[in-house]
CSV table of N, CA and C in Angstrom, one decimal:
chain,number,residue,atom,x,y,z
F,1345,MET,N,70.3,85.0,84.2
F,1345,MET,CA,70.0,86.4,84.2
F,1345,MET,C,68.6,86.5,84.9
F,1346,SER,N,68.6,87.5,85.8
F,1346,SER,CA,67.3,87.7,86.5
F,1346,SER,C,67.3,89.1,87.1
F,1347,ASP,N,66.1,89.6,87.4
F,1347,ASP,CA,66.0,90.8,88.2
F,1347,ASP,C,65.1,90.5,89.4
F,1348,GLU,N,64.7,91.5,90.1
F,1348,GLU,CA,63.9,91.2,91.3
F,1348,GLU,C,62.5,90.7,90.9
F,1349,ARG,N,62.1,91.0,89.7
F,1349,ARG,CA,60.7,90.6,89.3
F,1349,ARG,C,60.6,89.3,88.5
F,1350,HIS,N,61.6,89.0,87.7
F,1350,HIS,CA,61.5,87.9,86.8
F,1350,HIS,C,62.8,87.1,86.7
F,1351,ALA,N,62.8,85.9,87.0
F,1351,ALA,CA,63.9,85.0,87.0
F,1351,ALA,C,63.9,84.2,85.6
F,1352,ILE,N,65.0,84.3,84.9
F,1352,ILE,CA,65.1,83.6,83.6
F,1352,ILE,C,66.0,82.4,83.8
F,1353,ARG,N,65.5,81.3,83.3
F,1353,ARG,CA,66.3,80.0,83.5
F,1353,ARG,C,65.9,79.1,82.3
F,1354,GLU,N,66.7,78.0,82.2
F,1354,GLU,CA,66.5,77.0,81.2
F,1354,GLU,C,65.1,76.3,81.5
F,1355,ALA,N,64.4,76.0,80.5
F,1355,ALA,CA,63.1,75.3,80.7
F,1355,ALA,C,63.4,73.9,81.2
F,1356,ALA,N,62.4,73.4,82.0
F,1356,ALA,CA,62.4,72.0,82.5
F,1356,ALA,C,61.1,71.4,82.1
F,1357,ALA,N,61.0,70.1,82.2
F,1357,ALA,CA,59.8,69.3,81.8
F,1357,ALA,C,58.6,69.9,82.4
F,1358,GLU,N,58.7,70.3,83.7
F,1358,GLU,CA,57.5,70.8,84.4
F,1358,GLU,C,57.0,72.1,83.8
F,1359,ASP,N,57.8,72.8,83.0
F,1359,ASP,CA,57.4,74.1,82.4
F,1359,ASP,C,56.5,73.9,81.1
F,1360,LEU,N,56.5,72.7,80.6
F,1360,LEU,CA,55.9,72.5,79.3
F,1360,LEU,C,54.4,73.0,79.2
F,1361,GLY,N,53.6,72.6,80.2
F,1361,GLY,CA,52.2,73.0,80.1
F,1361,GLY,C,52.0,74.5,80.2
F,1362,ASP,N,52.8,75.2,81.0
F,1362,ASP,CA,52.7,76.7,81.1
F,1362,ASP,C,53.3,77.3,79.8
F,1363,VAL,N,54.3,76.8,79.2
F,1363,VAL,CA,54.8,77.3,78.0
F,1363,VAL,C,53.8,77.2,76.9
F,1364,LEU,N,53.2,76.0,76.8
F,1364,LEU,CA,52.1,75.8,75.7
F,1364,LEU,C,50.9,76.8,75.9
F,1365,ALA,N,50.5,77.0,77.2
F,1365,ALA,CA,49.4,77.9,77.5
F,1365,ALA,C,49.8,79.3,77.1
F,1366,LEU,N,51.0,79.8,77.4
F,1366,LEU,CA,51.4,81.1,77.0
F,1366,LEU,C,51.5,81.3,75.4
F,1367,LEU,N,52.0,80.2,74.8
F,1367,LEU,CA,52.0,80.3,73.3
F,1367,LEU,C,50.6,80.3,72.7
F,1368,ASP,N,49.7,79.5,73.3
F,1368,ASP,CA,48.3,79.5,72.8
F,1368,ASP,C,47.7,80.9,73.0
F,1369,SER,N,48.0,81.6,74.1
F,1369,SER,CA,47.4,82.9,74.4
F,1369,SER,C,48.0,83.9,73.4
F,1370,ALA,N,49.2,83.7,72.9
F,1370,ALA,CA,49.9,84.6,72.0
F,1370,ALA,C,49.6,84.3,70.6
F,1371,GLY,N,48.9,83.2,70.3
F,1371,GLY,CA,48.6,82.8,68.9
F,1371,GLY,C,49.8,82.2,68.2
F,1372,LEU,N,50.8,81.6,69.0
F,1372,LEU,CA,52.0,81.1,68.4
F,1372,LEU,C,51.9,79.5,68.3
F,1373,PRO,N,52.5,78.9,67.4
F,1373,PRO,CA,52.4,77.5,67.2
F,1373,PRO,C,53.0,76.7,68.4
F,1374,ARG,N,52.4,75.6,68.7
F,1374,ARG,CA,52.9,74.7,69.8
F,1374,ARG,C,53.7,73.5,69.2
F,1375,GLU,N,53.5,73.3,67.9
F,1375,GLU,CA,54.2,72.1,67.3
F,1375,GLU,C,55.7,72.2,67.5
F,1376,GLY,N,56.3,71.1,67.9
F,1376,GLY,CA,57.7,71.0,68.1
F,1376,GLY,C,58.2,71.5,69.4
F,1377,VAL,N,57.4,72.1,70.2
F,1377,VAL,CA,57.8,72.7,71.5
F,1377,VAL,C,58.3,71.6,72.4
F,1378,ALA,N,57.5,70.6,72.6
F,1378,ALA,CA,57.9,69.5,73.5
F,1378,ALA,C,59.3,68.8,73.0
F,1379,GLU,N,59.4,68.7,71.7
F,1379,GLU,CA,60.7,68.0,71.2
F,1379,GLU,C,61.9,68.9,71.4
F,1380,HIS,N,61.7,70.2,71.5
F,1380,HIS,CA,62.8,71.2,71.6
F,1380,HIS,C,62.8,71.9,72.9
F,1381,LEU,N,62.1,71.4,73.9
F,1381,LEU,CA,62.0,72.2,75.2
F,1381,LEU,C,63.4,72.4,75.8
F,1382,ALA,N,64.3,71.5,75.6
F,1382,ALA,CA,65.7,71.7,76.2
F,1382,ALA,C,66.3,73.0,75.6
F,1383,GLY,N,65.9,73.5,74.5
F,1383,GLY,CA,66.4,74.7,74.0
F,1383,GLY,C,65.6,76.0,74.3
F,1384,PHE,N,64.7,75.9,75.3
F,1384,PHE,CA,63.9,77.0,75.7
F,1384,PHE,C,64.4,77.7,77.0
F,1385,LEU,N,64.2,79.0,77.1
F,1385,LEU,CA,64.3,79.7,78.3
F,1385,LEU,C,63.0,80.1,78.8
F,1386,VAL,N,62.8,80.2,80.1
F,1386,VAL,CA,61.5,80.7,80.6
F,1386,VAL,C,61.7,81.8,81.6
F,1387,ALA,N,60.8,82.6,81.8
F,1387,ALA,CA,60.8,83.7,82.8
F,1387,ALA,C,59.6,83.5,83.7
F,1388,ARG,N,59.8,83.5,85.0
F,1388,ARG,CA,58.7,83.4,86.0
F,1388,ARG,C,58.8,84.6,86.9
F,1389,ASP,N,57.6,85.1,87.4
F,1389,ASP,CA,57.6,86.2,88.3
F,1389,ASP,C,57.8,85.7,89.7
F,1390,ALA,N,57.8,86.6,90.7
F,1390,ALA,CA,58.0,86.2,92.1
F,1390,ALA,C,57.0,85.2,92.6
F,1391,ALA,N,55.8,85.2,92.0
F,1391,ALA,CA,54.8,84.2,92.5
F,1391,ALA,C,54.9,82.9,91.8
F,1392,GLY,N,55.9,82.8,90.8
F,1392,GLY,CA,56.1,81.5,90.1
F,1392,GLY,C,55.3,81.4,88.8
F,1393,ARG,N,54.6,82.4,88.4
F,1393,ARG,CA,53.8,82.4,87.2
F,1393,ARG,C,54.8,82.5,86.0
F,1394,LEU,N,54.6,81.7,85.0
F,1394,LEU,CA,55.3,81.9,83.7
F,1394,LEU,C,54.9,83.2,83.0
F,1395,VAL,N,55.8,84.1,82.8
F,1395,VAL,CA,55.5,85.3,82.2
F,1395,VAL,C,56.2,85.6,80.8
F,1396,GLY,N,57.1,84.6,80.5
F,1396,GLY,CA,57.8,84.8,79.2
F,1396,GLY,C,58.5,83.5,78.8
F,1397,CYS,N,58.8,83.3,77.5
F,1397,CYS,CA,59.5,82.2,77.0
F,1397,CYS,C,60.1,82.5,75.7
F,1398,VAL,N,61.1,81.8,75.3
F,1398,VAL,CA,61.7,81.8,74.0
F,1398,VAL,C,62.5,80.5,73.8
F,1399,GLY,N,62.5,80.0,72.5
F,1399,GLY,CA,63.1,78.7,72.3
F,1399,GLY,C,64.1,78.8,71.1
F,1400,LEU,N,64.9,77.8,71.0
F,1400,LEU,CA,65.8,77.6,69.9
F,1400,LEU,C,65.8,76.2,69.5
F,1401,GLU,N,65.5,76.0,68.2
F,1401,GLU,CA,65.6,74.6,67.6
F,1401,GLU,C,67.0,74.6,67.0
F,1402,ARG,N,67.8,73.7,67.5
F,1402,ARG,CA,69.2,73.6,67.0
F,1402,ARG,C,69.3,72.6,65.9
F,1403,HIS,N,70.0,73.1,64.8
F,1403,HIS,CA,70.2,72.2,63.6
F,1403,HIS,C,71.7,72.4,63.3
F,1404,GLY,N,72.5,71.7,64.0
F,1404,GLY,CA,74.0,71.9,63.8
F,1404,GLY,C,74.4,73.3,64.3
F,1405,ALA,N,75.1,74.0,63.4
F,1405,ALA,CA,75.5,75.4,63.8
F,1405,ALA,C,74.5,76.4,63.4
F,1406,LEU,N,73.3,75.9,63.0
F,1406,LEU,CA,72.2,76.8,62.6
F,1406,LEU,C,71.1,76.6,63.7
F,1407,GLY,N,70.5,77.8,64.2
F,1407,GLY,CA,69.5,77.7,65.2
F,1407,GLY,C,68.3,78.4,64.6
F,1408,LEU,N,67.1,77.9,65.0
F,1408,LEU,CA,65.8,78.6,64.6
F,1408,LEU,C,65.2,79.1,65.9
F,1409,LEU,N,65.3,80.4,66.1
F,1409,LEU,CA,64.7,81.1,67.2
F,1409,LEU,C,63.2,81.0,67.0
F,1410,ARG,N,62.5,80.6,68.1
F,1410,ARG,CA,61.0,80.4,68.0
F,1410,ARG,C,60.3,80.7,69.3
F,1411,SER,N,59.0,80.8,69.2
F,1411,SER,CA,58.2,80.8,70.4
F,1411,SER,C,58.6,81.9,71.4
F,1412,ALA,N,58.9,83.1,70.9
F,1412,ALA,CA,59.2,84.2,71.8
F,1412,ALA,C,57.9,84.8,72.2
F,1413,ALA,N,57.6,84.8,73.5
F,1413,ALA,CA,56.3,85.3,74.0
F,1413,ALA,C,56.4,85.9,75.4
F,1414,VAL,N,55.7,86.9,75.6
F,1414,VAL,CA,55.7,87.6,76.9
F,1414,VAL,C,54.2,87.8,77.3
F,1415,ALA,N,53.9,87.6,78.6
F,1415,ALA,CA,52.5,87.8,79.0
F,1415,ALA,C,52.1,89.2,78.7
F,1416,PRO,N,50.8,89.3,78.3
F,1416,PRO,CA,50.3,90.6,77.8
F,1416,PRO,C,50.6,91.8,78.7
F,1417,GLY,N,50.5,91.6,80.0
F,1417,GLY,CA,50.7,92.8,80.9
F,1417,GLY,C,52.2,93.2,81.0
F,1418,LEU,N,53.1,92.4,80.5
F,1418,LEU,CA,54.5,92.7,80.5
F,1418,LEU,C,55.1,93.1,79.2
F,1419,GLN,N,54.3,93.1,78.1
F,1419,GLN,CA,54.8,93.4,76.8
F,1419,GLN,C,55.3,94.9,76.8
F,1420,GLY,N,56.4,95.1,76.3
F,1420,GLY,CA,57.0,96.5,76.3
F,1420,GLY,C,57.8,96.8,77.5
F,1421,SER,N,58.0,95.8,78.4
F,1421,SER,CA,58.7,96.0,79.7
F,1421,SER,C,60.2,95.7,79.5
F,1422,GLY,N,60.6,95.2,78.4
F,1422,GLY,CA,62.0,94.8,78.2
F,1422,GLY,C,62.3,93.3,78.5
F,1423,LEU,N,61.3,92.6,79.0
F,1423,LEU,CA,61.4,91.2,79.3
F,1423,LEU,C,61.7,90.4,78.0
F,1424,GLY,N,61.0,90.7,76.9
F,1424,GLY,CA,61.3,90.0,75.7
F,1424,GLY,C,62.7,90.2,75.2
F,1425,THR,N,63.2,91.4,75.3
F,1425,THR,CA,64.6,91.7,74.9
F,1425,THR,C,65.5,90.9,75.8
F,1426,ARG,N,65.3,90.8,77.1
F,1426,ARG,CA,66.2,90.1,78.0
F,1426,ARG,C,66.2,88.6,77.6
F,1427,LEU,N,65.0,88.0,77.3
F,1427,LEU,CA,64.9,86.6,77.0
F,1427,LEU,C,65.7,86.3,75.7
F,1428,VAL,N,65.4,87.1,74.7
F,1428,VAL,CA,66.1,86.9,73.4
F,1428,VAL,C,67.6,87.1,73.5
F,1429,SER,N,68.0,88.2,74.2
F,1429,SER,CA,69.5,88.4,74.5
F,1429,SER,C,70.1,87.2,75.1
F,1430,GLU,N,69.5,86.7,76.2
F,1430,GLU,CA,70.1,85.6,76.9
F,1430,GLU,C,70.2,84.3,76.0
F,1431,LEU,N,69.1,84.1,75.2
F,1431,LEU,CA,69.1,83.0,74.3
F,1431,LEU,C,70.2,83.1,73.2
F,1432,LEU,N,70.4,84.3,72.7
F,1432,LEU,CA,71.4,84.5,71.6
F,1432,LEU,C,72.8,84.3,72.2
F,1433,GLU,N,73.0,84.8,73.4
F,1433,GLU,CA,74.3,84.6,74.1
F,1433,GLU,C,74.6,83.2,74.4
F,1434,ARG,N,73.6,82.4,74.9
F,1434,ARG,CA,73.8,81.0,75.1
F,1434,ARG,C,74.1,80.2,73.8
F,1435,ALA,N,73.3,80.6,72.8
F,1435,ALA,CA,73.5,79.9,71.5
F,1435,ALA,C,74.9,80.1,70.9
F,1436,GLY,N,75.3,81.3,70.9
F,1436,GLY,CA,76.7,81.6,70.5
F,1436,GLY,C,77.7,80.9,71.2
F,1437,GLY,N,77.6,80.8,72.6
F,1437,GLY,CA,78.5,80.1,73.4
F,1437,GLY,C,78.5,78.6,73.2
F,1438,ALA,N,77.4,78.1,72.7
F,1438,ALA,CA,77.3,76.7,72.4
F,1438,ALA,C,77.6,76.3,71.0
F,1439,GLY,N,78.1,77.2,70.2
F,1439,GLY,CA,78.6,76.9,68.8
F,1439,GLY,C,77.6,77.2,67.7
F,1440,VAL,N,76.4,77.8,68.0
F,1440,VAL,CA,75.5,78.2,67.0
F,1440,VAL,C,76.1,79.4,66.3
F,1441,ARG,N,76.2,79.4,65.0
F,1441,ARG,CA,76.9,80.5,64.3
F,1441,ARG,C,75.9,81.4,63.5
F,1442,GLU,N,74.7,80.9,63.3
F,1442,GLU,CA,73.6,81.6,62.5
F,1442,GLU,C,72.3,81.3,63.1
F,1443,VAL,N,71.5,82.3,63.3
F,1443,VAL,CA,70.2,82.2,63.9
F,1443,VAL,C,69.1,82.7,62.9
F,1444,LEU,N,68.1,82.0,62.7
F,1444,LEU,CA,67.0,82.4,61.9
F,1444,LEU,C,65.7,82.5,62.7
F,1445,LEU,N,64.8,83.3,62.2
F,1445,LEU,CA,63.5,83.3,62.9
F,1445,LEU,C,62.4,83.6,61.8
F,1446,LEU,N,61.2,83.1,62.0
F,1446,LEU,CA,60.1,83.4,61.2
F,1446,LEU,C,59.1,84.3,62.0
F,1447,THR,N,58.6,85.4,61.4
F,1447,THR,CA,57.7,86.2,62.1
F,1447,THR,C,56.7,86.9,61.1
F,1448,THR,N,55.5,87.1,61.7
F,1448,THR,CA,54.5,87.8,60.9
F,1448,THR,C,54.2,89.1,61.6
F,1449,THR,N,54.7,89.3,62.8
F,1449,THR,CA,54.3,90.5,63.6
F,1449,THR,C,55.5,91.3,64.2
F,1450,ALA,N,56.7,90.7,64.3
F,1450,ALA,CA,57.8,91.3,65.1
F,1450,ALA,C,59.0,91.6,64.3
F,1451,ARG,N,58.9,91.7,63.0
F,1451,ARG,CA,60.0,92.0,62.1
F,1451,ARG,C,60.8,93.2,62.6
F,1452,ASP,N,60.2,94.3,62.8
F,1452,ASP,CA,60.9,95.6,63.2
F,1452,ASP,C,61.6,95.4,64.5
F,1453,PHE,N,61.0,94.7,65.5
F,1453,PHE,CA,61.6,94.5,66.8
F,1453,PHE,C,63.0,93.8,66.6
F,1454,PHE,N,63.0,92.7,65.9
F,1454,PHE,CA,64.2,91.9,65.7
F,1454,PHE,C,65.2,92.6,64.9
F,1455,VAL,N,64.8,93.4,63.9
F,1455,VAL,CA,65.8,94.1,63.1
F,1455,VAL,C,66.4,95.3,63.9
F,1456,ARG,N,65.6,96.1,64.5
F,1456,ARG,CA,66.1,97.2,65.3
F,1456,ARG,C,66.9,96.8,66.5
F,1457,ARG,N,66.4,95.9,67.3
F,1457,ARG,CA,66.9,95.6,68.6
F,1457,ARG,C,68.2,94.7,68.5
F,1458,PHE,N,68.2,93.7,67.5
F,1458,PHE,CA,69.2,92.7,67.5
F,1458,PHE,C,70.0,92.7,66.2
F,1459,GLY,N,69.6,93.4,65.1
F,1459,GLY,CA,70.4,93.5,63.9
F,1459,GLY,C,70.0,92.3,62.9
F,1460,PHE,N,68.9,91.7,63.1
F,1460,PHE,CA,68.5,90.6,62.2
F,1460,PHE,C,68.2,91.3,60.8
F,1461,ALA,N,68.4,90.6,59.7
F,1461,ALA,CA,68.1,91.1,58.4
F,1461,ALA,C,67.3,90.0,57.6
F,1462,GLU,N,66.5,90.5,56.7
F,1462,GLU,CA,65.7,89.5,55.9
F,1462,GLU,C,66.6,88.6,55.1
F,1463,ALA,N,66.1,87.4,55.0
F,1463,ALA,CA,66.8,86.3,54.2
F,1463,ALA,C,65.8,85.6,53.3
F,1464,ARG,N,66.4,84.8,52.4
F,1464,ARG,CA,65.5,84.1,51.5
F,1464,ARG,C,65.3,82.6,52.0
F,1465,ARG,N,64.0,82.3,52.1
F,1465,ARG,CA,63.6,81.0,52.7
F,1465,ARG,C,64.2,79.8,52.0
F,1466,GLU,N,64.2,79.9,50.6
F,1466,GLU,CA,64.6,78.7,49.9
F,1466,GLU,C,66.1,78.4,50.1
F,1467,GLU,N,66.9,79.3,50.6
F,1467,GLU,CA,68.3,79.0,51.0
F,1467,GLU,C,68.4,78.1,52.2
F,1468,TYR,N,67.3,77.9,52.9
F,1468,TYR,CA,67.4,77.1,54.2
F,1468,TYR,C,66.4,75.9,54.2
F,1469,ASP,N,65.7,75.7,53.1
F,1469,ASP,CA,64.7,74.6,53.1
F,1469,ASP,C,65.3,73.3,53.4
F,1470,LEU,N,66.4,73.0,52.8
F,1470,LEU,CA,67.1,71.6,53.0
F,1470,LEU,C,67.6,71.5,54.4
F,1471,ARG,N,68.2,72.6,54.9
F,1471,ARG,CA,68.8,72.5,56.3
F,1471,ARG,C,67.8,72.4,57.4
F,1472,LEU,N,66.6,72.9,57.1
F,1472,LEU,CA,65.6,72.9,58.1
F,1472,LEU,C,64.4,72.0,57.8
F,1473,ALA,N,64.6,71.1,56.9
F,1473,ALA,CA,63.6,70.2,56.5
F,1473,ALA,C,62.9,69.4,57.6
F,1474,ARG,N,63.7,69.2,58.7
F,1474,ARG,CA,63.2,68.4,59.8
F,1474,ARG,C,62.6,69.3,61.0
F,1475,SER,N,62.6,70.5,60.8
F,1475,SER,CA,62.0,71.4,61.8
F,1475,SER,C,60.5,71.4,61.8
F,1476,PRO,N,59.9,71.2,63.0
F,1476,PRO,CA,58.4,71.2,63.0
F,1476,PRO,C,57.9,72.6,62.7
F,1477,GLU,N,58.5,73.7,63.2
F,1477,GLU,CA,58.0,75.0,62.9
F,1477,GLU,C,58.2,75.4,61.5
F,1478,TRP,N,59.3,75.1,60.9
F,1478,TRP,CA,59.7,75.5,59.6
F,1478,TRP,C,58.6,75.0,58.6
F,1479,ASN,N,58.1,73.8,58.8
F,1479,ASN,CA,57.2,73.1,57.9
F,1479,ASN,C,55.7,73.4,58.1
F,1480,LEU,N,55.4,74.2,59.1
F,1480,LEU,CA,54.0,74.6,59.3
F,1480,LEU,C,53.5,75.4,58.2
F,1481,PRO,N,52.3,75.1,57.7
F,1481,PRO,CA,51.7,75.9,56.6
F,1481,PRO,C,51.5,77.4,57.0
F,1482,ARG,N,51.2,77.6,58.3
F,1482,ARG,CA,51.0,79.0,58.8
F,1482,ARG,C,52.3,79.8,58.8
F,1483,CYS,N,53.4,79.1,58.8
F,1483,CYS,CA,54.7,79.8,58.9
F,1483,CYS,C,55.3,80.0,57.5
F,1484,SER,N,54.7,79.4,56.5
F,1484,SER,CA,55.2,79.5,55.1
F,1484,SER,C,55.2,80.9,54.5
F,1485,THR,N,54.3,81.8,55.0
F,1485,THR,CA,54.2,83.1,54.5
F,1485,THR,C,54.9,84.2,55.5
F,1486,ALA,N,55.5,83.7,56.5
F,1486,ALA,CA,56.2,84.6,57.5
F,1486,ALA,C,57.4,85.1,56.9
F,1487,VAL,N,57.9,86.2,57.4
F,1487,VAL,CA,59.2,86.8,57.0
F,1487,VAL,C,60.3,86.1,57.7
F,1488,LEU,N,61.3,85.7,56.9
F,1488,LEU,CA,62.5,85.0,57.4
F,1488,LEU,C,63.5,86.1,57.7
F,1489,LEU,N,64.0,86.0,59.0
F,1489,LEU,CA,65.1,86.9,59.4
F,1489,LEU,C,66.3,86.1,59.8
F,1490,ARG,N,67.5,86.7,59.6
F,1490,ARG,CA,68.8,86.0,59.9
F,1490,ARG,C,69.7,86.9,60.7
F,1491,LEU,N,70.4,86.2,61.6
F,1491,LEU,CA,71.5,86.9,62.3
F,1491,LEU,C,72.7,86.0,62.4
F,1492,GLU,N,73.8,86.5,62.0
F,1492,GLU,CA,75.1,85.8,62.2
F,1492,GLU,C,75.7,86.0,63.5
F,1493,LEU,N,76.0,84.9,64.2
F,1493,LEU,CA,76.6,85.0,65.6
F,1493,LEU,C,78.1,84.9,65.4
F,1494,GLY,N,78.8,85.3,66.5
F,1494,GLY,CA,80.3,85.3,66.5
F,1494,GLY,C,80.8,86.7,66.6
F,1495,GLY,N,81.7,86.9,67.5
F,1495,GLY,CA,82.2,88.3,67.8
F,1495,GLY,C,81.2,88.9,68.8
F,1496,PRO,N,81.5,90.2,69.1
F,1496,PRO,CA,80.6,90.8,70.1
F,1496,PRO,C,79.2,90.9,69.6
F,1497,PRO,N,78.2,90.7,70.4
F,1497,PRO,CA,76.8,90.8,70.0
F,1497,PRO,C,76.5,92.3,69.5
F,1498,ALA,N,75.8,92.4,68.4
F,1498,ALA,CA,75.5,93.7,67.8
F,1498,ALA,C,74.6,94.5,68.7
F,1499,TRP,N,73.7,93.8,69.4
F,1499,TRP,CA,72.8,94.5,70.3
F,1499,TRP,C,73.5,95.1,71.5
F,1500,LEU,N,74.7,94.7,71.8
F,1500,LEU,CA,75.5,95.2,72.9
F,1500,LEU,C,76.6,96.2,72.5
F,1501,THR,N,76.9,96.2,71.2
F,1501,THR,CA,78.0,97.0,70.7
F,1501,THR,C,77.6,98.5,70.6
F,1502,PRO,N,78.4,99.4,71.0
F,1502,PRO,CA,78.1,100.9,70.9
F,1502,PRO,C,77.8,101.2,69.4
F,1503,GLY,N,76.7,101.8,69.1
F,1503,GLY,CA,76.3,102.1,67.8
F,1503,GLY,C,75.6,101.0,67.1
F,1504,GLY,N,75.4,99.8,67.8
F,1504,GLY,CA,74.7,98.7,67.2
F,1504,GLY,C,73.2,98.9,67.1
F,1505,PRO,N,72.5,97.9,66.7
F,1505,PRO,CA,71.1,98.1,66.4
F,1505,PRO,C,70.2,98.7,67.5
F,1506,ALA,N,70.6,98.4,68.8
F,1506,ALA,CA,69.8,98.9,69.9
F,1506,ALA,C,70.1,100.3,70.2
F,1507,ALA,N,71.1,100.9,69.7
F,1507,ALA,CA,71.5,102.2,70.0
F,1507,ALA,C,70.6,103.3,69.4
């Protein structure tokens, strides 16, 4: 998925430094990024600068969406929505049936735009015990959101969350 300004593609090893720098600037954790870089998408502008990223830690049919970040000058441009939409489509196509995310600042965005709903953290502690992000002390107070995949994406369905 791309437009004239931003090409979205799977992350490669050479993207790691830029992804970590963007996450640092957004105040998001970098723990576990290198280990799960294969589950990341990145967006670069025409000059090759990294302007967005999003990742998925895969735990069987469960995925933990993480590290969604867009460069400050492009926030509100729709790039974050494009990144997350692409990630969710790819995850569903790869057999992920449920996606979770932890957030302290973007609850309303994910609920309105994609149909995520709040979930209880203790229901997932065992399944995500090996997740670097899940176990971070700073993530322990974040809101847990859940989205079931399968069938047409809610964010693309007429009358769905984005409508």
